[in-house]
Coordinates of C-alpha atoms and ligand atoms in Angstrom, one line a residue:
X1 CA -155.7 -81.0 153.8
X2 CA -155.4 -77.3 154.3
X3 CA -156.2 -75.2 157.4
X4 CA -156.7 -71.5 157.9
X5 CA -154.6 -69.4 160.4
X6 CA -156.3 -66.2 161.4
X7 CA -154.8 -63.4 163.5
X8 CA -158.0 -61.7 164.7
X9 CA -158.8 -58.2 165.6
X10 CA -158.5 -56.3 162.2
X11 CA -161.6 -54.4 161.0
X12 CA -162.6 -55.3 157.5
X13 CA -162.5 -52.2 155.3
X14 CA -162.8 -51.6 151.5
X15 CA -164.7 -53.2 148.7
X16 CA -165.4 -56.8 147.7
X17 CA -167.1 -58.1 144.6
X18 CA -169.7 -60.7 145.2
X19 CA -169.4 -63.8 143.0
X20 CA -172.2 -65.7 141.2
X21 CA -174.6 -67.9 143.2
X22 CA -173.4 -71.4 143.8
X23 CA -176.9 -72.6 144.3
X24 CA -178.0 -71.2 141.0
X25 CA -175.0 -72.3 139.0
X26 CA -175.2 -76.0 140.1
X27 CA -178.8 -76.6 138.9
X28 CA -178.3 -74.4 135.8
X29 CA -175.2 -76.5 134.8
X30 CA -177.3 -79.7 135.4
X31 CA -180.3 -78.5 133.4
X32 CA -178.2 -77.9 130.3
X33 CA -178.7 -81.7 130.0
X34 CA -182.2 -81.0 128.8
X35 CA -180.9 -79.7 125.5
X36 CA -178.5 -80.8 122.8
X37 CA -176.7 -77.6 122.2
X38 CA -174.0 -75.1 123.3
X39 CA -174.2 -72.7 126.2
X40 CA -172.2 -69.8 127.6
X41 CA -172.9 -69.4 131.3
X42 CA -171.3 -66.4 132.9
X43 CA -170.6 -65.5 136.5
X44 CA -170.1 -69.1 137.6
X45 CA -168.2 -69.2 140.8
X46 CA -165.0 -71.3 140.7
X47 CA -165.7 -73.6 143.6
X48 CA -165.2 -77.2 144.6
X49 CA -168.9 -78.0 144.2
X50 CA -168.9 -76.5 140.7
X51 CA -166.0 -78.7 139.7
X52 CA -167.8 -81.7 141.1
X53 CA -170.8 -80.9 138.9
X54 CA -168.4 -80.5 136.0
X55 CA -167.2 -84.1 136.7
X56 CA -170.8 -85.4 137.0
X57 CA -171.6 -83.8 133.6
X58 CA -168.5 -85.1 132.0
X59 CA -169.3 -88.7 133.1
X60 CA -172.6 -88.2 131.3
X61 CA -170.8 -87.2 128.1
X62 CA -171.1 -83.4 128.4
X63 CA -168.1 -81.1 127.7
X64 CA -167.6 -78.3 130.3
X65 CA -164.8 -75.8 129.9
X66 CA -164.0 -72.7 131.9
X67 CA -162.8 -69.3 130.6
X68 CA -162.4 -67.5 134.0
X69 CA -165.9 -67.4 135.4
X70 CA -167.6 -68.3 132.1
X71 CA -168.6 -72.0 131.6
X72 CA -168.8 -73.2 128.0
X73 CA -171.0 -76.2 128.0
X74 CA -171.6 -78.5 125.1
X75 CA -174.4 -81.1 125.6
X76 CA -174.5 -82.3 122.0
X77 CA -174.0 -86.0 121.3
X78 CA -174.9 -89.0 123.4
X79 CA -175.4 -88.6 127.1
X80 CA -175.1 -91.4 129.7
X81 CA -177.6 -91.8 132.5
X82 CA -175.6 -92.7 135.6
X83 CA -174.4 -90.3 138.3
X84 CA -172.2 -92.6 140.4
X85 CA -171.8 -92.8 144.1
X86 CA -168.2 -91.5 144.0
X87 CA -169.4 -88.1 142.8
X88 CA -172.8 -87.8 144.5
X89 CA -171.2 -88.6 147.9
X90 CA -168.9 -85.5 147.4
X91 CA -171.9 -83.3 146.7
X92 CA -175.6 -83.9 147.3
X93 CA -176.6 -81.4 144.6
X94 CA -175.5 -84.0 142.0
X95 CA -179.1 -85.1 142.2
X96 CA -180.0 -82.1 140.0
X97 CA -179.2 -84.3 137.0
X98 CA -182.2 -86.6 137.9
X99 CA -185.0 -84.5 136.4
X100 CA -183.1 -83.4 133.3
X101 CA -181.9 -87.0 132.5
X102 CA -185.4 -88.4 132.8
X103 CA -186.8 -85.7 130.5
X104 CA -184.0 -86.0 127.9
X105 CA -182.9 -89.6 128.0
X106 CA -185.9 -91.3 129.7
X107 CA -183.6 -93.0 132.1
X108 CA -181.6 -91.9 135.2
X109 CA -179.6 -93.9 137.7
X110 CA -178.5 -91.5 140.4
X111 CA -176.8 -92.5 143.6
X112 CA -178.6 -91.7 146.8
X113 CA -176.8 -88.9 148.5
X114 CA -176.3 -90.5 151.9
X115 CA -175.6 -88.8 155.2
X116 CA -175.1 -85.1 155.7
X117 CA -173.4 -83.0 158.5
X118 CA -176.4 -80.7 158.8
X119 CA -179.0 -83.4 159.6
X120 CA -181.3 -85.7 157.7
X121 CA -181.9 -84.6 154.1
X122 CA -184.6 -86.8 152.5
X123 CA -185.3 -86.7 148.8
X124 CA -188.9 -88.0 149.0
X125 CA -190.3 -84.7 147.5
X126 CA -188.1 -85.0 144.4
X127 CA -189.3 -88.6 143.9
X128 CA -192.9 -87.7 144.7
X129 CA -192.9 -84.8 142.2
X130 CA -191.2 -86.8 139.4
X131 CA -193.6 -89.8 139.9
X132 CA -196.5 -87.3 139.5
X133 CA -195.0 -86.6 136.0
X134 CA -195.4 -90.4 135.5
X135 CA -191.8 -91.3 135.9
X136 CA -191.3 -94.9 137.2
X137 CA -188.9 -94.7 140.1
X138 CA -187.5 -97.2 142.5
X139 CA -184.7 -97.2 145.1
X140 CA -182.3 -100.1 144.6
X141 CA -178.8 -100.8 145.9
X142 CA -178.3 -97.2 147.0
X143 CA -179.4 -95.8 143.7
X144 CA -182.5 -93.9 142.5
X145 CA -183.4 -96.0 139.5
X146 CA -185.8 -94.0 137.2
X147 CA -187.5 -94.4 133.9
X148 CA -189.5 -91.8 132.2
X149 CA -190.0 -92.1 128.5
X150 CA -193.4 -90.4 128.5
X151 CA -193.4 -87.7 131.1
X152 CA -196.8 -86.0 131.3
X153 CA -197.7 -82.7 133.0
X154 CA -199.6 -82.8 136.3
X155 CA -200.9 -80.7 139.2
X156 CA -198.4 -81.3 142.0
X157 CA -198.3 -80.2 145.7
X158 CA -194.6 -80.3 146.6
X159 CA -194.3 -79.1 150.2
X160 CA -192.9 -81.2 152.9
X161 CA -193.2 -81.0 156.7
X162 CA -190.5 -78.2 156.8
X163 CA -192.0 -76.2 153.9
X164 CA -191.1 -76.1 150.2
X165 CA -188.0 -77.7 148.8
X166 CA -185.6 -75.8 146.6
X167 CA -184.1 -78.9 145.1
X168 CA -187.4 -80.7 144.5
X169 CA -189.0 -77.6 142.9
X170 CA -186.0 -77.3 140.5
X171 CA -185.8 -81.0 139.6
X172 CA -189.5 -81.2 138.9
X173 CA -189.6 -77.9 137.0
X174 CA -186.7 -79.0 134.8
X175 CA -188.3 -82.3 134.0
X176 CA -191.7 -80.7 133.4
X177 CA -190.1 -78.3 130.8
X178 CA -190.0 -81.2 128.3
X179 CA -193.1 -83.1 129.5
X180 CA -196.3 -83.3 127.5
X181 CA -198.9 -80.8 128.7
X182 CA -199.0 -78.4 131.6
X183 CA -197.5 -78.9 135.1
X184 CA -198.4 -76.7 138.0
X185 CA -196.2 -76.9 141.1
X186 CA -198.1 -75.7 144.2
X187 CA -196.1 -75.1 147.4
X188 CA -193.1 -74.3 145.2
X189 CA -189.9 -72.9 146.7
X190 CA -189.6 -69.1 146.1
X191 CA -185.9 -68.8 146.6
X192 CA -184.1 -66.5 144.1
X193 CA -182.1 -69.4 142.8
X194 CA -185.3 -71.2 141.7
X195 CA -186.3 -68.0 139.8
X196 CA -182.8 -67.9 138.3
X197 CA -183.1 -71.5 137.0
X198 CA -186.6 -70.8 135.6
X199 CA -185.3 -67.6 133.8
X200 CA -182.4 -69.6 132.4
X201 CA -184.8 -72.4 131.1
X202 CA -187.1 -69.7 129.6
X203 CA -184.1 -68.4 127.7
X204 CA -183.6 -71.9 126.4
X205 CA -187.1 -71.9 125.1
X206 CA -189.1 -73.3 128.1
X207 CA -192.5 -71.9 129.0
X208 CA -192.4 -71.3 132.8
X209 CA -194.5 -68.7 134.6
X210 CA -194.9 -67.9 138.3
X211 CA -191.3 -68.4 139.4
X212 CA -190.7 -66.6 142.6
X213 CA -194.2 -67.4 143.8
X214 CA -195.7 -70.4 145.5
X215 CA -197.3 -71.6 142.3
X216 CA -195.2 -72.3 139.2
X217 CA -196.8 -73.2 135.8
X218 CA -194.7 -75.1 133.3
X219 CA -196.0 -75.6 129.8
X220 CA -194.0 -78.5 128.3
X221 CA -192.2 -77.9 125.0
X222 CA -190.8 -80.4 122.5
X223 CA -187.3 -79.1 122.5
X224 CA -185.0 -76.6 124.2
X225 CA -182.0 -74.8 122.8
X226 CA -178.7 -73.4 124.1
X227 CA -178.2 -69.8 125.2
X228 CA -176.0 -67.2 126.9
X229 CA -176.9 -66.6 130.5
X230 CA -175.5 -64.8 133.5
X231 CA -175.9 -66.2 137.0
X232 CA -177.3 -63.9 139.8
X233 CA -174.9 -62.8 142.7
X234 CA -174.6 -65.2 145.6
X235 CA -176.9 -64.0 148.5
X236 CA -175.3 -66.2 151.1
X237 CA -171.8 -65.0 150.2
X238 CA -173.2 -61.4 150.4
X239 CA -174.6 -62.1 153.8
X240 CA -171.4 -63.7 155.0
X241 CA -169.2 -60.7 154.0
X242 CA -171.9 -58.4 155.5
X243 CA -171.5 -60.1 158.9
X244 CA -167.7 -59.9 158.4
X245 CA -168.1 -56.1 158.4
X246 CA -170.4 -56.2 161.4
X247 CA -168.4 -58.6 163.6
X248 CA -165.1 -56.8 163.0
X249 CA -166.7 -53.3 163.4
X250 CA -165.7 -52.6 159.9
X251 CA -167.0 -50.8 156.9
X252 CA -167.3 -52.6 153.5
X253 CA -169.0 -52.2 150.2
X254 CA -170.5 -55.3 148.7
X255 CA -170.2 -54.8 145.0
X256 CA -172.8 -56.5 142.7
X257 CA -174.7 -57.7 145.8
X258 CA -178.5 -57.8 145.4
X259 CA -180.0 -56.5 148.7
X260 CA -183.5 -57.7 147.6
X261 CA -182.4 -61.3 147.8
X262 CA -181.4 -61.0 151.5
X263 CA -183.9 -58.6 153.0
X264 CA -184.5 -60.7 156.1
X265 CA -180.7 -60.8 156.8
X266 CA -180.4 -57.1 156.2
X267 CA -183.2 -56.3 158.6
X268 CA -181.5 -58.4 161.3
X269 CA -178.2 -56.7 160.7
X270 CA -179.9 -53.3 161.1
X271 CA -181.6 -54.6 164.3
X272 CA -178.2 -55.5 165.8
X273 CA -176.9 -52.1 165.0
X274 CA -175.3 -52.1 161.6
X275 CA -175.7 -49.2 159.2
X276 CA -176.7 -50.4 155.7
X277 CA -176.8 -48.1 152.7
X278 CA -178.1 -49.6 149.5
X279 CA -176.8 -48.3 146.2
X280 CA -177.3 -49.1 142.6
X281 CA -174.5 -51.6 142.2
X282 CA -174.5 -53.1 145.7
X283 CA -174.6 -52.0 149.3
X284 CA -172.4 -50.9 152.2
X285 CA -172.3 -52.3 155.7
X286 CA -170.8 -50.4 158.6
X287 CA -170.8 -51.2 162.2
X288 CA -169.8 -48.6 164.8
X289 CA -172.0 -49.4 167.8
X290 CA -172.3 -52.3 170.3
X291 CA -173.9 -55.4 168.8
X292 CA -177.5 -55.7 170.0
X293 CA -178.9 -59.1 170.8
X294 CA -181.9 -60.4 168.7
X295 CA -183.9 -63.6 168.1
X296 CA -183.8 -65.4 164.8
X297 CA -185.9 -68.2 163.3
X298 CA -184.9 -69.7 160.0
X299 CA -187.6 -70.1 157.3
X300 CA -188.0 -70.6 153.6
X301 CA -187.5 -67.6 151.4
X302 CA -188.3 -64.7 151.9
X303 CA -187.7 -65.7 155.6
X304 CA -184.3 -65.8 157.3
X305 CA -182.2 -68.3 155.4
X306 CA -180.9 -71.4 157.1
X307 CA -177.7 -70.9 155.2
X308 CA -177.1 -67.6 157.2
X309 CA -177.8 -69.2 160.6
X310 CA -174.3 -70.2 161.6
X311 CA -172.8 -66.9 160.6
X312 CA -175.4 -64.9 162.5
X313 CA -174.9 -67.2 165.5
X314 CA -171.2 -66.2 165.5
X315 CA -172.1 -62.5 165.4
X316 CA -174.6 -62.8 168.3
X317 CA -171.9 -64.4 170.5
X318 CA -170.6 -60.9 170.8
X319 CA -173.9 -59.1 171.5
X320 CA -174.7 -57.1 174.5
X321 CA -177.6 -59.4 175.6
X322 CA -179.3 -62.8 175.2
X323 CA -180.4 -64.1 171.8
X324 CA -182.3 -67.2 170.7
X325 CA -181.6 -68.7 167.3
X326 CA -184.1 -71.3 166.2
X327 CA -183.4 -73.6 163.2
X328 CA -186.6 -74.7 161.5
X329 CA -185.2 -76.1 158.2
X330 CA -182.4 -78.4 159.3
X331 CA -183.0 -79.0 163.0
X332 CA -179.6 -80.5 163.7
X333 CA -177.6 -77.7 162.0
X334 CA -175.7 -76.6 165.0
X335 CA -172.2 -78.3 164.6
X336 CA -170.6 -74.9 164.8
X337 CA -171.9 -74.3 168.3
X338 CA -169.4 -76.4 170.2
X339 CA -166.5 -75.0 168.2
X340 CA -167.7 -71.4 169.0
X341 CA -167.8 -72.4 172.7
X342 CA -164.1 -73.4 172.3
X343 CA -163.5 -69.8 171.4
X344 CA -165.1 -68.5 174.5
X345 CA -168.8 -68.2 173.4
X346 CA -171.6 -68.8 175.9
X347 CA -174.1 -70.9 174.0
X348 CA -176.6 -73.5 175.2
X349 CA -178.3 -75.8 172.8
X350 CA -181.9 -77.0 173.4
X351 CA -183.6 -79.2 170.7
X352 CA -183.9 -77.0 167.6
X353 CA -182.7 -73.7 169.1
X354 CA -179.7 -72.2 170.9
X355 CA -179.6 -69.6 173.7
X356 CA -176.6 -67.3 173.2
X357 CA -175.4 -65.0 176.0
X358 CA -173.2 -62.3 174.5
X359 CA -169.6 -62.1 175.7
X360 CA -167.3 -59.1 175.4
X361 CA -164.8 -60.9 173.2
X362 CA -163.9 -64.3 171.7
X363 CA -160.4 -65.7 171.8
X364 CA -158.5 -67.6 169.2
X365 CA -158.5 -71.5 169.4
X366 CA -158.0 -74.5 167.3
X367 CA -161.3 -75.4 165.8
X368 CA -162.8 -77.9 163.3
X369 CA -164.9 -77.0 160.2
X370 CA -167.8 -79.4 159.9
X371 CA -169.8 -78.1 156.9
X372 CA -169.8 -75.2 154.5
X373 CA -171.7 -72.5 156.5
X374 CA -170.4 -73.7 159.8
X375 CA -166.8 -73.1 158.5
X376 CA -167.8 -69.6 157.4
X377 CA -169.1 -68.9 160.9
X378 CA -165.7 -70.0 162.3
X379 CA -163.8 -67.8 159.9
X380 CA -166.0 -64.8 161.0
X381 CA -165.5 -65.7 164.7
X382 CA -161.7 -66.0 164.1
X383 CA -161.6 -62.5 162.4
X384 CA -163.1 -60.9 165.4
X385 CA -161.3 -63.0 168.1
X386 CA -158.2 -61.9 170.0
X387 CA -155.2 -64.0 169.2
X388 CA -154.7 -66.8 166.7
X389 CA -157.4 -69.1 165.4
X390 CA -156.6 -72.3 163.5
X391 CA -159.5 -73.8 161.4
X392 CA -159.0 -77.4 160.3
X393 CA -160.7 -79.1 157.4
X394 CA -161.3 -76.0 155.4
X395 CA -162.1 -78.0 152.3
X396 CA -165.7 -77.4 153.4
X397 CA -165.4 -73.7 152.9
X398 CA -163.8 -74.2 149.4
X399 CA -167.1 -75.8 148.4
X400 CA -168.9 -72.5 148.6
X401 CA -166.6 -69.5 148.7
X402 CA -164.2 -68.6 145.9
X403 CA -160.8 -67.6 147.1
X404 CA -162.2 -66.5 150.4
X405 CA -158.8 -65.8 152.2
X406 CA -157.5 -63.6 149.4
X407 CA -160.6 -61.6 149.3
X408 CA -160.7 -61.2 153.1
X409 CA -157.0 -60.2 153.0
X410 CA -157.9 -57.5 150.5
X411 CA -160.2 -56.1 153.1
X412 CA -157.5 -56.1 155.7
X413 CA -157.9 -59.4 157.4
X414 CA -154.9 -61.5 158.5
X415 CA -155.7 -64.9 157.2
X416 CA -153.5 -67.5 155.6
X417 CA -153.9 -71.0 154.2
X418 CA -151.5 -73.7 155.3
X419 CA -151.2 -77.4 154.9
X420 CA -152.5 -79.3 158.0
Ligands
UD1_501 C1 -180.9 -76.0 149.2 C2 -179.6 -75.4 149.2 C3 -179.1 -75.3 150.7 C4 -180.1 -74.7 151.6 C5 -181.5 -75.3 151.4 C6 -182.6 -74.6 152.1 C7 -178.6 -76.0 147.1 C8 -177.6 -76.7 146.4 N1 -178.6 -76.2 148.4 O1 -180.8 -77.4 149.6 O2 -177.8 -74.6 150.7 O3 -179.7 -74.8 152.9 O4 -181.8 -75.3 150.0 O5 -182.6 -73.3 151.8 O6 -179.3 -75.2 146.5 N2 -187.0 -81.9 152.3 C9 -187.8 -83.0 152.4 N3 -187.9 -83.8 151.4 C10 -187.2 -83.6 150.2 C11 -186.4 -82.5 150.1 C12 -186.3 -81.6 151.2 O7 -188.4 -83.2 153.5 O8 -187.3 -84.4 149.3 C13 -186.9 -81.0 153.5 C14 -185.4 -80.8 153.9 O9 -185.1 -81.8 154.9 C15 -185.5 -79.4 154.6 C16 -186.5 -78.7 153.7 O10 -187.2 -79.7 153.0 O11 -186.0 -79.5 155.9 C17 -185.8 -77.7 152.7 O12 -184.8 -78.4 152.0 P1 -184.5 -78.1 150.5 O13 -185.0 -76.8 150.1 O14 -184.9 -79.3 149.6 O15 -182.9 -78.0 150.5 P2 -181.9 -78.4 149.3 O16 -182.6 -78.1 148.0 O17 -181.3 -79.7 149.5

């Protein structure tokens, strides 16, 4: 296992190019299963989760090769129908093969994902939506056992108690692309990654309308074909680097970043005192003033993303006042809090929110990464802290950030990877 060593205190300066969106690339790779053809998918980030998806697809008989950030996928020939526990337990998003397998093969056996560090993550909406398309689904021996030879379009309300589901919207939209008749998903997730998958499927010949709104209409077609496609930039990576600039009083340009995908985060950055200037091929973030306190509540898109909560919490530890951060999507997603406290932060957790009293500085400490975005928060805290921070179990960060330490070093950070 590797760890990061960070010598804090350097301001991040310069330019960083934002990679493709992990949360688009994963379902797009999975939905290639809907066709028997070849694909060239560009701007795929080279991450642990992407390599896990490659393995899942290979087990199903698909060939996936990489030429730098381009994935060359060949789904011709027979495909299997089982996504085994050994792969799904490495990455929940393996469940993205469920809808496509049902639609193409009429059969899917996908391991249940199991526990997750950020709280309970049910899959009832995926199952409810696919059942509405007349799939026959049962849960047996830790597997989702699904049959669906004759999927049929339907009118589906897909929201759960915490709002829409990105994963369920994509799984149902993918399956409905090859179902007979028209499907309407009400209460659909509006995240840019859902739109990206819909645009990809349309390029493959699907007939999807309304992506990016709460109501998506899918007119089933008989067959889809391969295509060339380019994945959108990763909005969470964008936001993480933006906070890197703010927390280190730096000045960086985020090349290829799409500011429209993280408006809520940009607004909060402005509120805490950052200068943002949006240009044609990205945007710049500069922080010269004290960090103001602010309150945050996570929400489905276009609200403040839960995937930016941990990183913002790290930033607000250094504010000049008191902030409240409320987590409304994954209520238990606060594993980073106790680690930040070990670095001198003053944070109190109450139910689904934390109260952060700003401190003048954080100090280096030995801390433990617990999940992907929590580890990003610890890296950000370490960059700003005085002294040395050691972050253990950084395999979590490799799931979502390509070559993070090299790219941070290019911006002036002192960060190294070492074997634990
Ligand atoms: C995706 C993202 C993840 C992000 C999350 C919310 C990927 C690979 N992951 O996860 O990074 O944090 O969106 O933006 O794209 N829910 C149910 N029943 C279900 C499914 C979800 O109740 O069947 C609930 C969840 O517990 C959560 C909420 O719905 O409270 C939203 O979750 P969802 O959008 O499904 O998250 P994921 O797609 O798993």
